[in-house]
């Protein structure tokens, strides 16, 4: 069975209730008329006075309509204020492009071979990804310039290119031995550079089972507060406590780190993901500082592809 995730268009328009607006009161953007309340006429009803008796009905009628109009105006204004004061991410359907996120294409998982279970199905005891690993690498966003160095041979990257991310010769040698001994099967990768200079590199390493991938991650790559091995350009990296844990997917664990100030020519952000038999590394770097929002967006989307 083919699993597909697509990004559905979102809109912030409220459904129409069919109730006309209140005359004389300007409509409040984003606030529909109150259902079940009849429209207010342009003028209050005129009642003929009764002779010989002091008529109080006209002033009372005017007062009732005035109070109603004021009440609707206040209620509408209060609702609009509530919406505009909320965070963009708290308002369902409201676009948030202006927060710095990138324009990614629709995310679609590659098809599973006939008869193969999904990675986290009950029948899949090894939590293995049977889909083509190359199709599980996050595609580049709009405006990105591809990194030709990470294209590999027919989409398969050599271990040497992956190890070049690490700073010291000793770490590269130790990792090479571990990956060989643990039976690394494939490395798929993709990289790109955005117009603002942000460089992204994503690596997916596939092992025989989820148990093996988890052990490699714990022994060779991550600790709670810092990564086990330094990346090039990031001699110090600390746990990124600003990463939104609410965005975490069900079957993917992550360790997210950020290079603190003062950093060198570039700031580096990195995340290790473990999803069944796949161990992933996501790296973003940028001169003057790697921005938080596109990094978080990239990590979350890659998690969703592996989940």
Coordinates of C-alpha atoms in Angstrom, one line a residue:
X1 CA 0.0 0.0 0.0
X2 CA 1.3 3.4 -0.9
X3 CA 1.3 6.1 1.8
X4 CA 1.2 9.6 0.7
X5 CA 1.4 12.9 2.7
X6 CA 0.5 16.0 0.9
X7 CA 0.4 19.6 2.1
X8 CA -3.2 20.8 1.8
X9 CA -3.8 24.5 1.0
X10 CA -4.9 26.5 4.1
X11 CA -7.2 29.4 4.3
X12 CA -8.1 31.8 7.0
X13 CA -11.6 32.7 5.7
X14 CA -14.6 31.9 8.0
X15 CA -17.6 30.1 6.4
X16 CA -20.6 32.3 5.5
X17 CA -23.6 32.1 7.8
X18 CA -26.0 33.8 5.4
X19 CA -26.9 36.5 8.0
X20 CA -26.6 40.1 6.8
X21 CA -24.3 42.5 8.6
X22 CA -25.5 45.2 11.0
X23 CA -26.2 48.4 9.2
X24 CA -24.1 51.3 10.4
X25 CA -21.6 49.1 12.0
X26 CA -18.5 48.4 9.9
X27 CA -17.8 44.7 9.5
X28 CA -14.8 43.4 11.5
X29 CA -12.4 41.4 9.3
X30 CA -12.4 37.7 10.1
X31 CA -15.6 38.0 12.3
X32 CA -18.8 36.6 10.8
X33 CA -22.3 37.9 11.8
X34 CA -23.8 36.2 14.8
X35 CA -26.1 33.3 13.6
X36 CA -29.8 33.5 14.7
X37 CA -29.8 37.3 15.3
X38 CA -32.1 39.2 12.9
X39 CA -30.7 42.2 11.0
X40 CA -31.2 45.6 12.5
X41 CA -33.3 47.9 10.3
X42 CA -31.9 51.2 9.0
X43 CA -34.3 53.1 11.2
X44 CA -36.2 52.2 14.4
X45 CA -40.0 51.6 13.9
X46 CA -42.2 54.7 14.1
X47 CA -45.2 54.4 16.4
X48 CA -48.0 56.9 16.2
X49 CA -48.5 58.8 19.5
X50 CA -51.8 58.3 21.5
X51 CA -53.7 61.5 22.2
X52 CA -54.1 62.5 25.8
X53 CA -51.2 60.3 27.0
X54 CA -47.5 61.1 27.3
X55 CA -46.0 58.7 24.8
X56 CA -42.7 57.0 25.9
X57 CA -42.6 54.2 23.4
X58 CA -40.6 56.1 20.8
X59 CA -37.7 56.9 23.1
X60 CA -37.7 53.3 24.5
X61 CA -37.6 51.9 20.9
X62 CA -34.7 54.1 20.0
X63 CA -32.9 53.1 23.1
X64 CA -33.3 49.4 22.5
X65 CA -32.0 49.6 18.9
X66 CA -29.1 51.8 20.1
X67 CA -28.1 49.3 22.8
X68 CA -28.3 46.5 20.3
X69 CA -26.1 48.2 17.7
X70 CA -23.5 49.1 20.4
X71 CA -23.5 45.6 21.8
X72 CA -22.9 44.1 18.3
X73 CA -20.1 46.6 17.7
X74 CA -18.4 45.9 21.0
X75 CA -18.7 42.1 20.5
X76 CA -17.3 42.3 17.0
X77 CA -14.4 44.6 18.0
X78 CA -13.5 42.3 20.9
X79 CA -13.4 39.2 18.7
X80 CA -11.2 40.9 16.1
X81 CA -8.8 42.0 18.8
X82 CA -8.6 38.5 20.2
X83 CA -7.7 37.2 16.7
X84 CA -5.1 39.8 15.9
X85 CA -3.4 39.4 19.3
X86 CA -3.0 35.7 19.0
X87 CA 0.1 34.2 17.6
X88 CA -0.2 33.3 13.9
X89 CA 0.4 29.6 14.6
X90 CA -2.5 29.7 17.1
X91 CA -5.1 30.7 14.5
X92 CA -6.1 27.7 12.3
X93 CA -5.8 28.3 8.6
X94 CA -3.8 31.5 8.9
X95 CA -0.7 31.7 6.6
X96 CA 2.6 32.0 8.3
X97 CA 5.0 32.4 5.4
X98 CA 6.3 35.7 6.9
X99 CA 7.9 33.9 9.8
X100 CA 10.8 32.8 7.6
X101 CA 9.9 29.3 6.6
X102 CA 10.8 27.9 3.2
X103 CA 8.5 26.9 0.4
X104 CA 8.9 23.2 0.2
X105 CA 7.1 21.0 -2.4
X106 CA 4.4 18.6 -1.4
X107 CA 5.9 15.8 0.7
X108 CA 5.2 12.4 -0.7
X109 CA 6.6 9.1 0.5
X110 CA 8.0 6.7 -2.1
X111 CA 5.9 3.6 -2.7
X112 CA 6.5 0.4 -0.8
X113 CA 7.3 -2.8 -2.7
X114 CA 4.4 -5.1 -3.1
X115 CA 3.7 -7.1 0.1
X116 CA 6.2 -5.1 2.2
X117 CA 4.9 -3.6 5.5
X118 CA 5.3 0.0 6.6
X119 CA 8.4 0.6 8.8
X120 CA 6.4 0.8 12.1
X121 CA 3.7 -1.7 11.3
X122 CA 3.2 -4.6 13.8
X123 CA 4.3 -7.1 11.2
X124 CA 7.7 -5.3 10.7
X125 CA 9.7 -6.6 13.6
X126 CA 13.0 -5.0 12.4
X127 CA 11.3 -1.5 11.9
X128 CA 12.9 -1.5 8.4
X129 CA 12.2 1.0 5.7
X130 CA 11.5 -1.1 2.6
X131 CA 10.8 1.9 0.4
X132 CA 13.7 3.3 -1.7
X133 CA 15.9 5.2 0.8
X134 CA 16.7 7.9 -1.9
X135 CA 13.0 8.8 -2.0
X136 CA 13.0 9.4 1.8
X137 CA 15.4 12.3 1.6
X138 CA 13.6 15.6 2.0
X139 CA 13.4 17.5 -1.4
X140 CA 14.9 20.9 -1.7
X141 CA 12.7 24.0 -1.2
X142 CA 11.9 26.6 -3.9
X143 CA 14.8 28.8 -4.8
X144 CA 17.5 26.3 -3.6
X145 CA 20.7 25.7 -5.5
X146 CA 21.6 21.9 -5.4
X147 CA 24.8 20.7 -3.8
X148 CA 26.3 18.5 -6.6
X149 CA 28.8 17.0 -4.2
X150 CA 26.0 15.2 -2.4
X151 CA 24.3 13.7 -5.5
X152 CA 26.5 10.6 -5.2
X153 CA 26.4 7.7 -7.7
X154 CA 22.8 7.2 -8.8
X155 CA 21.8 8.8 -5.5
X156 CA 24.0 6.6 -3.3
X157 CA 26.7 8.5 -1.4
X158 CA 30.1 7.1 -0.4
X159 CA 30.9 6.8 3.3
X160 CA 34.0 9.1 2.7
X161 CA 31.8 12.0 1.7
X162 CA 29.6 11.6 4.7
X163 CA 32.6 11.4 7.1
X164 CA 34.0 14.6 5.7
X165 CA 31.4 16.4 7.8
X166 CA 33.4 15.6 10.9
X167 CA 36.2 17.8 12.2
X168 CA 39.1 15.4 13.2
X169 CA 40.9 12.6 11.5
X170 CA 40.5 10.5 14.6
X171 CA 36.7 10.8 14.6
X172 CA 36.5 10.0 10.9
X173 CA 38.6 6.9 11.3
X174 CA 36.6 5.7 14.3
X175 CA 33.3 6.3 12.5
X176 CA 34.5 4.5 9.4
X177 CA 35.3 1.4 11.5
X178 CA 31.9 1.5 13.3
X179 CA 29.9 1.9 10.1
X180 CA 31.7 -1.0 8.5
X181 CA 31.4 -3.3 11.6
X182 CA 27.8 -2.5 12.1
X183 CA 26.9 -3.4 8.5
X184 CA 26.0 0.0 7.0
X185 CA 23.9 -0.7 3.9
X186 CA 23.4 2.6 2.2
X187 CA 23.8 6.4 2.5
X188 CA 21.4 8.6 0.7
X189 CA 21.9 12.4 0.8
X190 CA 20.8 15.8 -0.5
X191 CA 22.2 19.3 -0.1
X192 CA 21.4 22.8 -1.2
X193 CA 22.1 26.5 -0.7
X194 CA 19.4 29.1 -0.3
X195 CA 19.6 32.7 -1.6
X196 CA 20.4 34.0 1.9
X197 CA 23.5 31.7 2.0
X198 CA 22.1 29.0 4.3
X199 CA 23.6 25.6 3.4
X200 CA 21.7 22.4 4.2
X201 CA 23.0 18.9 4.2
X202 CA 20.9 15.8 4.9
X203 CA 22.3 12.3 5.2
X204 CA 20.3 9.1 5.7
X205 CA 22.2 6.0 6.9
X206 CA 20.5 2.7 6.7
X207 CA 21.3 -0.4 8.7
X208 CA 19.9 -3.9 8.9
X209 CA 17.5 -3.3 11.8
X210 CA 16.2 -0.5 14.0
X211 CA 18.1 -2.1 16.9
X212 CA 21.5 -1.7 15.1
X213 CA 20.7 1.9 14.1
X214 CA 19.8 2.9 17.6
X215 CA 23.0 1.5 19.1
X216 CA 25.1 3.3 16.5
X217 CA 23.3 6.5 17.3
X218 CA 23.8 6.2 21.1
X219 CA 27.4 5.0 21.0
X220 CA 28.9 7.1 18.2
X221 CA 26.9 10.3 17.7
X222 CA 24.8 11.7 20.5
X223 CA 24.9 12.5 24.1
X224 CA 22.2 14.4 26.1
X225 CA 23.8 17.9 26.2
X226 CA 26.3 17.7 23.4
X227 CA 27.0 15.6 20.3
X228 CA 29.7 12.9 20.7
X229 CA 31.7 14.1 17.7
X230 CA 32.3 17.7 16.4
X231 CA 31.3 18.7 13.0
X232 CA 33.5 20.9 10.8
X233 CA 33.1 24.5 11.8
X234 CA 31.3 23.7 15.1
X235 CA 33.9 23.0 17.9
X236 CA 31.1 23.4 20.4
X237 CA 27.4 22.5 20.2
X238 CA 24.9 22.4 22.9
X239 CA 21.4 21.0 23.3
X240 CA 18.9 23.3 21.5
X241 CA 16.2 23.8 24.2
X242 CA 14.1 26.0 21.9
X243 CA 13.2 23.2 19.5
X244 CA 9.4 22.6 19.7
X245 CA 8.9 19.2 21.2
X246 CA 5.2 19.4 20.2
X247 CA 6.3 18.9 16.6
X248 CA 7.9 15.5 17.4
X249 CA 6.6 12.6 15.3
X250 CA 5.4 9.3 16.8
X251 CA 8.2 6.9 15.8
X252 CA 11.2 9.2 15.3
X253 CA 13.5 10.3 18.1
X254 CA 15.7 13.4 17.7
X255 CA 18.7 15.0 19.3
X256 CA 19.0 18.7 18.3
X257 CA 22.0 20.9 18.9
X258 CA 23.1 24.5 18.1
X259 CA 26.4 26.2 18.1
X260 CA 26.4 28.9 20.8
X261 CA 27.9 32.4 20.5
X262 CA 30.6 33.3 19.9
X263 CA 30.8 31.2 16.7
X264 CA 33.2 31.5 13.8
X265 CA 32.6 32.4 10.2
X266 CA 29.3 30.4 10.2
X267 CA 26.9 29.1 12.9
X268 CA 26.1 25.5 12.6
X269 CA 22.8 23.8 13.6
X270 CA 22.5 20.0 13.6
X271 CA 20.0 17.2 14.4
X272 CA 20.4 13.5 14.6
X273 CA 17.2 11.5 13.9
X274 CA 16.6 7.8 14.6
X275 CA 13.7 6.2 12.7
X276 CA 13.7 2.4 12.8
X277 CA 16.7 1.2 10.7
X278 CA 17.6 4.7 9.5
X279 CA 19.9 7.1 11.2
X280 CA 19.8 10.7 9.8
X281 CA 21.9 13.8 10.2
X282 CA 20.5 17.2 9.3
X283 CA 23.0 20.1 9.2
X284 CA 22.4 23.8 8.4
X285 CA 25.0 26.5 8.5
X286 CA 25.1 30.2 7.6
X287 CA 27.4 33.1 7.8
X288 CA 26.3 35.5 10.6
X289 CA 23.9 32.9 12.1
X290 CA 21.8 29.9 11.0
X291 CA 18.1 30.9 11.3
X292 CA 16.0 28.9 13.7
X293 CA 12.7 28.6 11.8
X294 CA 13.9 27.1 8.5
X295 CA 16.0 24.6 10.5
X296 CA 13.1 23.5 12.6
X297 CA 10.9 23.2 9.5
X298 CA 13.5 21.1 7.7
X299 CA 14.0 18.7 10.6
X300 CA 10.3 18.3 11.2
X301 CA 9.5 17.6 7.5
X302 CA 12.4 15.0 7.4
X303 CA 11.0 13.3 10.5
X304 CA 7.6 13.1 8.9
X305 CA 9.0 11.4 5.8
X306 CA 10.7 8.8 7.9
X307 CA 7.8 8.2 10.2

